[in-house]
């Protein structure tokens, strides 16, 4: 028989060791950080909005009360900024989650959602749509977005098909190799598109470097839905991801259905990335860097890593977007430029500090 | 040694493996019975690891491999994992998981559905505790596996297989790169593990002395063919070993031993 204090001590020890998910304190802390960052991003911009005005407008909206005259302008600004902040947070969370899952699945700390070539595939789809002016009549999305999603899935199918042809066991190395080669191939195709559509160069480039300027509430809803479904699937497979992160052989030995789980995670991540790229363009480094940062806090156990990656990805991208909007006001930088710059520096700092430590 | 019976756990008959047009293994037949420790021996490149990979890693083979009469190819991964655990030669630690997290993965096969019941978790905790204790890893349970020595890392994965609680343990040169002390530790742990009735061990071993000391049965493989299979005392003899290894095995062993006398 176990005594009560015995069990309590055990639970406490388990929390320290981190074999269960985030503790209540960590969750509250992370949530608070996320909310504060969102508030900061909503209030900062070309026009500063004090937090109390934001709260008054929001409560007025919710209660459907008439807004006083002096808040009308704030209301107008908020109707732009809130969707943008929501989309940014959701994109950051999704990209970071996808990166964390891929790094675990492929047991490769340099993998992220773009490793499979899905990200570049989606970019190619979008630039083609922009260059050719493709529109899909009668559909709720713009042609660019739909084309990006379509190309993301085509890319996944192509990469998996080629990997399977080369190696029927679909080993990790083959997938990474094909993914990287495919990305390079697609990048050169994109350059061809740009060459032939030089009049659209600006919009293609801006899109390819990522921007959340055209965020809307329906887009935020689509992102939430995607994150809910794909995130749910990934969260249901944390133990399997742990096993993959230890090693594919080991996963098979302990009874994981390796081909099935791998395919499921790859498809889930691709859906996540495809939708993200279709809405915000290709935003690099978020999926690569944030899981590394989070792992320093939570350790590699995916039961803690995945929720941590959600929060930190959102915060990282929110801050990057804030910098992109405000650094060179009134010019807006593409967010991908900021994430790449910040990400590369953060990455170098982490690596030089933790060499030989926890990767 | 455990109680040796004639009940076959693993039965392999006429197993052949061809990879990239090259025949690696041809017509291998053997069985592992309860209480037995089968030593698979043979020179480098004989196909010993391929044999283990065919049985446990899904490398395609012809012929038949069955556990308790059931075709391995027709068993689901979770079913196989509940019967057979595998310890590989070398563990490549990538991320900084703790010793306990690695050991706990051995309980994966106990899952049913998404959520574990309270009783299931209790059982997990007990099994992990026991495996850690048996392998002497309790003081290291919270340690990152990146900071372990080779011997400790191998013991961690051995604890994972104990935690998995299989009937058959398959080991691919479990102590090949380890110091003497760790070799001794791991073989002693395995011999203890085998004492429980209903269990069996099948291991690839390079060191013929270890094979002689611990093996009850032996399978000798030479260039992909089965050279001999039978009681260890009959297979691990100069008559069988000399032609396969292309040298006077016994003479060499006695010569080496003289250095210590």
Short mmCIF file of N, CA and C in Angstrom, two decimals, chain B residues 62-167:
data_model
loop_
_atom_site.label_atom_id
_atom_site.label_comp_id
_atom_site.label_asym_id
_atom_site.label_seq_id
_atom_site.Cartn_x
_atom_site.Cartn_y
_atom_site.Cartn_z
N UNK B 62 12.15 -14.07 -46.99
CA UNK B 62 11.30 -15.19 -47.37
C UNK B 62 11.48 -16.27 -46.31
N UNK B 63 10.56 -17.23 -46.27
CA UNK B 63 10.60 -18.21 -45.21
C UNK B 63 9.63 -17.80 -44.12
N UNK B 64 9.78 -18.37 -42.95
CA UNK B 64 8.77 -18.14 -41.92
C UNK B 64 9.44 -17.83 -40.58
N UNK B 65 8.91 -16.81 -39.90
CA UNK B 65 9.32 -16.55 -38.53
C UNK B 65 8.06 -16.41 -37.71
N UNK B 66 7.96 -17.18 -36.64
CA UNK B 66 6.73 -17.18 -35.87
C UNK B 66 7.02 -17.07 -34.39
N UNK B 67 6.12 -16.37 -33.69
CA UNK B 67 6.23 -16.32 -32.24
C UNK B 67 5.06 -17.11 -31.66
N UNK B 68 5.36 -18.11 -30.85
CA UNK B 68 4.35 -19.02 -30.30
C UNK B 68 3.40 -19.48 -31.40
N UNK B 69 3.98 -19.81 -32.56
CA UNK B 69 3.19 -20.36 -33.66
C UNK B 69 2.51 -19.33 -34.54
N UNK B 70 2.58 -18.03 -34.16
CA UNK B 70 1.92 -17.00 -34.98
C UNK B 70 2.93 -16.30 -35.86
N UNK B 71 2.60 -16.17 -37.14
CA UNK B 71 3.48 -15.52 -38.11
C UNK B 71 3.77 -14.07 -37.69
N UNK B 72 5.05 -13.76 -37.56
CA UNK B 72 5.42 -12.39 -37.13
C UNK B 72 4.91 -11.34 -38.10
N UNK B 73 4.90 -11.69 -39.40
CA UNK B 73 4.46 -10.71 -40.40
C UNK B 73 3.00 -10.34 -40.22
N UNK B 74 2.24 -11.24 -39.59
CA UNK B 74 0.81 -10.97 -39.44
C UNK B 74 0.48 -10.33 -38.10
N UNK B 75 1.51 -10.14 -37.25
CA UNK B 75 1.24 -9.52 -35.94
C UNK B 75 1.39 -8.00 -36.03
N UNK B 76 0.55 -7.29 -35.26
CA UNK B 76 0.64 -5.82 -35.24
C UNK B 76 1.86 -5.40 -34.41
N UNK B 77 2.39 -4.19 -34.69
CA UNK B 77 3.57 -3.73 -33.93
C UNK B 77 3.38 -3.83 -32.42
N UNK B 78 2.19 -3.47 -31.93
CA UNK B 78 1.98 -3.52 -30.48
C UNK B 78 2.00 -4.94 -29.94
N UNK B 79 1.45 -5.88 -30.75
CA UNK B 79 1.45 -7.28 -30.32
C UNK B 79 2.87 -7.80 -30.25
N UNK B 80 3.66 -7.48 -31.27
CA UNK B 80 5.05 -7.94 -31.28
C UNK B 80 5.79 -7.36 -30.08
N UNK B 81 5.55 -6.06 -29.83
CA UNK B 81 6.26 -5.40 -28.73
C UNK B 81 5.89 -5.99 -27.38
N UNK B 82 4.70 -6.57 -27.28
CA UNK B 82 4.32 -7.16 -26.00
C UNK B 82 5.00 -8.51 -25.80
N UNK B 83 5.56 -9.08 -26.87
CA UNK B 83 6.21 -10.39 -26.76
C UNK B 83 7.73 -10.29 -26.87
N UNK B 84 8.18 -9.38 -27.74
CA UNK B 84 9.61 -9.31 -28.04
C UNK B 84 10.14 -7.91 -27.78
N UNK B 85 11.24 -7.81 -27.04
CA UNK B 85 11.92 -6.52 -26.89
C UNK B 85 13.31 -6.65 -27.50
N UNK B 86 13.84 -5.51 -27.95
CA UNK B 86 15.11 -5.55 -28.67
C UNK B 86 16.08 -4.53 -28.08
N UNK B 87 17.31 -4.95 -27.89
CA UNK B 87 18.35 -4.02 -27.46
C UNK B 87 19.42 -4.00 -28.54
N UNK B 88 19.70 -2.81 -29.04
CA UNK B 88 20.65 -2.71 -30.14
C UNK B 88 22.06 -2.47 -29.64
N UNK B 89 22.97 -2.64 -30.57
CA UNK B 89 24.38 -2.54 -30.25
C UNK B 89 24.76 -1.18 -29.68
N UNK B 90 24.31 -0.15 -30.38
CA UNK B 90 24.67 1.20 -30.00
C UNK B 90 23.42 2.04 -29.95
N UNK B 91 23.34 2.90 -28.95
CA UNK B 91 22.19 3.79 -28.85
C UNK B 91 22.68 5.17 -29.25
N UNK B 92 21.94 5.81 -30.16
CA UNK B 92 22.34 7.15 -30.51
C UNK B 92 21.41 8.16 -29.87
N UNK B 93 21.92 8.77 -28.81
CA UNK B 93 21.11 9.74 -28.10
C UNK B 93 21.11 11.04 -28.91
N UNK B 94 19.95 11.59 -29.17
CA UNK B 94 19.87 12.84 -29.91
C UNK B 94 19.48 13.98 -29.00
N UNK B 95 18.31 13.88 -28.40
CA UNK B 95 17.81 14.93 -27.51
C UNK B 95 18.03 14.52 -26.06
N UNK B 96 17.96 15.53 -25.19
CA UNK B 96 18.30 15.32 -23.79
C UNK B 96 17.16 14.74 -22.97
N UNK B 97 16.65 13.61 -23.38
CA UNK B 97 15.65 12.93 -22.55
C UNK B 97 16.30 12.46 -21.26
N UNK B 98 15.48 12.30 -20.21
CA UNK B 98 16.04 11.76 -18.97
C UNK B 98 16.01 10.24 -19.04
N UNK B 99 16.81 9.63 -18.17
CA UNK B 99 16.87 8.18 -18.09
C UNK B 99 15.46 7.62 -17.91
N UNK B 100 14.72 8.24 -17.00
CA UNK B 100 13.40 7.71 -16.70
C UNK B 100 12.45 7.83 -17.90
N UNK B 101 12.58 8.92 -18.66
CA UNK B 101 11.70 9.07 -19.83
C UNK B 101 11.95 7.96 -20.84
N UNK B 102 13.22 7.60 -21.01
CA UNK B 102 13.56 6.52 -21.93
C UNK B 102 12.98 5.19 -21.44
N UNK B 103 13.16 4.94 -20.14
CA UNK B 103 12.67 3.68 -19.58
C UNK B 103 11.15 3.60 -19.71
N UNK B 104 10.49 4.72 -19.43
CA UNK B 104 9.02 4.75 -19.46
C UNK B 104 8.47 4.42 -20.85
N UNK B 105 9.22 4.73 -21.89
CA UNK B 105 8.74 4.42 -23.25
C UNK B 105 8.49 2.91 -23.41
N UNK B 106 9.17 2.11 -22.60
CA UNK B 106 8.96 0.66 -22.64
C UNK B 106 7.53 0.27 -22.33
N UNK B 107 6.80 1.16 -21.67
CA UNK B 107 5.41 0.87 -21.33
C UNK B 107 4.45 1.25 -22.43
N UNK B 108 4.96 1.68 -23.57
CA UNK B 108 4.09 2.12 -24.66
C UNK B 108 3.08 1.03 -25.03
N UNK B 109 3.54 -0.22 -25.00
CA UNK B 109 2.70 -1.31 -25.46
C UNK B 109 1.47 -1.52 -24.58
N UNK B 110 1.51 -0.98 -23.37
CA UNK B 110 0.39 -1.16 -22.44
C UNK B 110 -0.77 -0.21 -22.74
N UNK B 111 -0.54 0.73 -23.65
CA UNK B 111 -1.57 1.74 -23.90
C UNK B 111 -2.77 1.12 -24.59
N UNK B 112 -3.93 1.67 -24.23
CA UNK B 112 -5.10 1.37 -25.04
C UNK B 112 -5.87 2.67 -25.08
N UNK B 113 -6.08 3.18 -26.28
CA UNK B 113 -6.77 4.46 -26.40
C UNK B 113 -5.85 5.62 -26.06
N UNK B 114 -6.44 6.79 -26.04
CA UNK B 114 -5.66 8.00 -25.87
C UNK B 114 -5.20 8.22 -24.44
N UNK B 115 -6.08 7.92 -23.50
CA UNK B 115 -5.78 8.28 -22.13
C UNK B 115 -5.53 7.04 -21.29
N UNK B 116 -4.60 7.16 -20.38
CA UNK B 116 -4.31 6.06 -19.48
C UNK B 116 -5.20 6.18 -18.25
N UNK B 117 -5.71 5.05 -17.80
CA UNK B 117 -6.50 5.07 -16.57
C UNK B 117 -5.54 5.27 -15.40
N UNK B 118 -6.14 5.62 -14.24
CA UNK B 118 -5.31 5.83 -13.05
C UNK B 118 -4.57 4.54 -12.71
N UNK B 119 -5.28 3.41 -12.82
CA UNK B 119 -4.66 2.12 -12.51
C UNK B 119 -3.52 1.84 -13.49
N UNK B 120 -3.73 2.21 -14.75
CA UNK B 120 -2.70 1.99 -15.76
C UNK B 120 -1.46 2.80 -15.43
N UNK B 121 -1.68 4.05 -15.00
CA UNK B 121 -0.54 4.91 -14.66
C UNK B 121 0.22 4.35 -13.47
N UNK B 122 -0.57 3.86 -12.52
CA UNK B 122 0.03 3.25 -11.33
C UNK B 122 0.93 2.08 -11.75
N UNK B 123 0.40 1.26 -12.65
CA UNK B 123 1.15 0.11 -13.15
C UNK B 123 2.42 0.56 -13.87
N UNK B 124 2.28 1.62 -14.68
CA UNK B 124 3.45 2.17 -15.38
C UNK B 124 4.52 2.57 -14.38
N UNK B 125 4.09 3.33 -13.35
CA UNK B 125 5.04 3.82 -12.36
C UNK B 125 5.77 2.65 -11.71
N UNK B 126 5.01 1.60 -11.36
CA UNK B 126 5.61 0.47 -10.68
C UNK B 126 6.64 -0.23 -11.59
N UNK B 127 6.25 -0.42 -12.85
CA UNK B 127 7.13 -1.12 -13.78
C UNK B 127 8.42 -0.31 -13.99
N UNK B 128 8.27 1.02 -14.13
CA UNK B 128 9.44 1.87 -14.35
C UNK B 128 10.36 1.80 -13.14
N UNK B 129 9.74 1.90 -11.96
CA UNK B 129 10.50 1.85 -10.71
C UNK B 129 11.32 0.55 -10.63
N UNK B 130 10.64 -0.56 -10.97
CA UNK B 130 11.27 -1.88 -10.86
C UNK B 130 12.44 -1.99 -11.84
N UNK B 131 12.20 -1.53 -13.08
CA UNK B 131 13.25 -1.64 -14.09
C UNK B 131 14.46 -0.79 -13.70
N UNK B 132 14.18 0.41 -13.16
CA UNK B 132 15.28 1.29 -12.75
C UNK B 132 16.07 0.65 -11.61
N UNK B 133 15.33 0.01 -10.72
CA UNK B 133 15.98 -0.60 -9.57
C UNK B 133 16.83 -1.79 -10.01
N UNK B 134 16.26 -2.65 -10.87
CA UNK B 134 16.98 -3.84 -11.30
C UNK B 134 18.28 -3.51 -12.02
N UNK B 135 18.27 -2.39 -12.73
CA UNK B 135 19.46 -2.05 -13.50
C UNK B 135 20.37 -1.07 -12.75
N UNK B 136 20.00 -0.78 -11.50
CA UNK B 136 20.82 0.10 -10.69
C UNK B 136 20.84 1.54 -11.17
N UNK B 137 19.73 1.96 -11.81
CA UNK B 137 19.72 3.31 -12.39
C UNK B 137 18.93 4.31 -11.54
N UNK B 138 18.46 3.88 -10.38
CA UNK B 138 17.66 4.80 -9.56
C UNK B 138 18.35 6.14 -9.30
N UNK B 139 19.66 6.14 -8.98
CA UNK B 139 20.30 7.44 -8.72
C UNK B 139 20.39 8.31 -9.97
N UNK B 140 20.28 7.71 -11.15
CA UNK B 140 20.46 8.48 -12.39
C UNK B 140 19.14 8.81 -13.08
N UNK B 141 18.02 8.52 -12.43
CA UNK B 141 16.73 8.58 -13.13
C UNK B 141 16.45 9.94 -13.76
N UNK B 142 16.88 11.03 -13.12
CA UNK B 142 16.58 12.35 -13.65
C UNK B 142 17.67 12.90 -14.56
N UNK B 143 18.71 12.09 -14.75
CA UNK B 143 19.88 12.53 -15.53
C UNK B 143 19.57 12.56 -17.03
N UNK B 144 20.11 13.55 -17.74
CA UNK B 144 19.96 13.58 -19.20
C UNK B 144 20.80 12.47 -19.81
N UNK B 145 20.25 11.78 -20.82
CA UNK B 145 20.98 10.66 -21.41
C UNK B 145 22.23 11.13 -22.16
N UNK B 146 22.29 12.45 -22.46
CA UNK B 146 23.48 12.94 -23.16
C UNK B 146 24.69 12.96 -22.24
N UNK B 147 24.42 12.89 -20.92
CA UNK B 147 25.53 12.98 -19.98
C UNK B 147 25.96 11.62 -19.44
N UNK B 148 25.40 10.54 -20.01
CA UNK B 148 25.72 9.21 -19.51
C UNK B 148 26.96 8.64 -20.20
N UNK B 149 27.61 7.70 -19.51
CA UNK B 149 28.69 6.96 -20.16
C UNK B 149 28.07 5.90 -21.06
N UNK B 150 28.86 5.29 -21.92
CA UNK B 150 28.36 4.27 -22.82
C UNK B 150 27.66 3.14 -22.08
N UNK B 151 28.27 2.72 -20.97
CA UNK B 151 27.69 1.63 -20.19
C UNK B 151 26.37 2.00 -19.57
N UNK B 152 26.30 3.23 -19.04
CA UNK B 152 25.06 3.69 -18.42
C UNK B 152 23.95 3.82 -19.46
N UNK B 153 24.32 4.31 -20.63
CA UNK B 153 23.34 4.48 -21.70
C UNK B 153 22.78 3.12 -22.11
N UNK B 154 23.67 2.14 -22.25
CA UNK B 154 23.22 0.81 -22.64
C UNK B 154 22.33 0.20 -21.55
N UNK B 155 22.68 0.46 -20.28
CA UNK B 155 21.85 -0.04 -19.19
C UNK B 155 20.48 0.63 -19.21
N UNK B 156 20.44 1.94 -19.60
CA UNK B 156 19.16 2.64 -19.68
C UNK B 156 18.24 1.96 -20.68
N UNK B 157 18.78 1.63 -21.85
CA UNK B 157 17.94 0.99 -22.86
C UNK B 157 17.61 -0.46 -22.48
N UNK B 158 18.52 -1.10 -21.71
CA UNK B 158 18.21 -2.43 -21.20
C UNK B 158 17.04 -2.33 -20.22
N UNK B 159 17.06 -1.27 -19.38
CA UNK B 159 15.96 -1.06 -18.45
C UNK B 159 14.66 -0.86 -19.21
N UNK B 160 14.74 -0.17 -20.37
CA UNK B 160 13.54 0.01 -21.19
C UNK B 160 12.97 -1.34 -21.64
N UNK B 161 13.86 -2.24 -22.06
CA UNK B 161 13.36 -3.56 -22.50
C UNK B 161 12.80 -4.33 -21.31
N UNK B 162 13.40 -4.21 -20.12
CA UNK B 162 12.85 -4.87 -18.93
C UNK B 162 11.45 -4.33 -18.64
N UNK B 163 11.34 -3.00 -18.78
CA UNK B 163 10.08 -2.32 -18.51
C UNK B 163 9.01 -2.80 -19.48
N UNK B 164 9.43 -3.15 -20.67
CA UNK B 164 8.51 -3.63 -21.71
C UNK B 164 7.97 -5.01 -21.33
N UNK B 165 8.70 -5.72 -20.45
CA UNK B 165 8.29 -7.02 -19.93
C UNK B 165 7.91 -8.01 -21.03
N UNK B 166 8.86 -8.32 -21.92
CA UNK B 166 8.57 -9.24 -23.01
C UNK B 166 8.83 -10.69 -22.57
N UNK B 167 8.49 -11.64 -23.44
CA UNK B 167 8.85 -13.02 -23.17
C UNK B 167 10.24 -13.30 -23.76
#
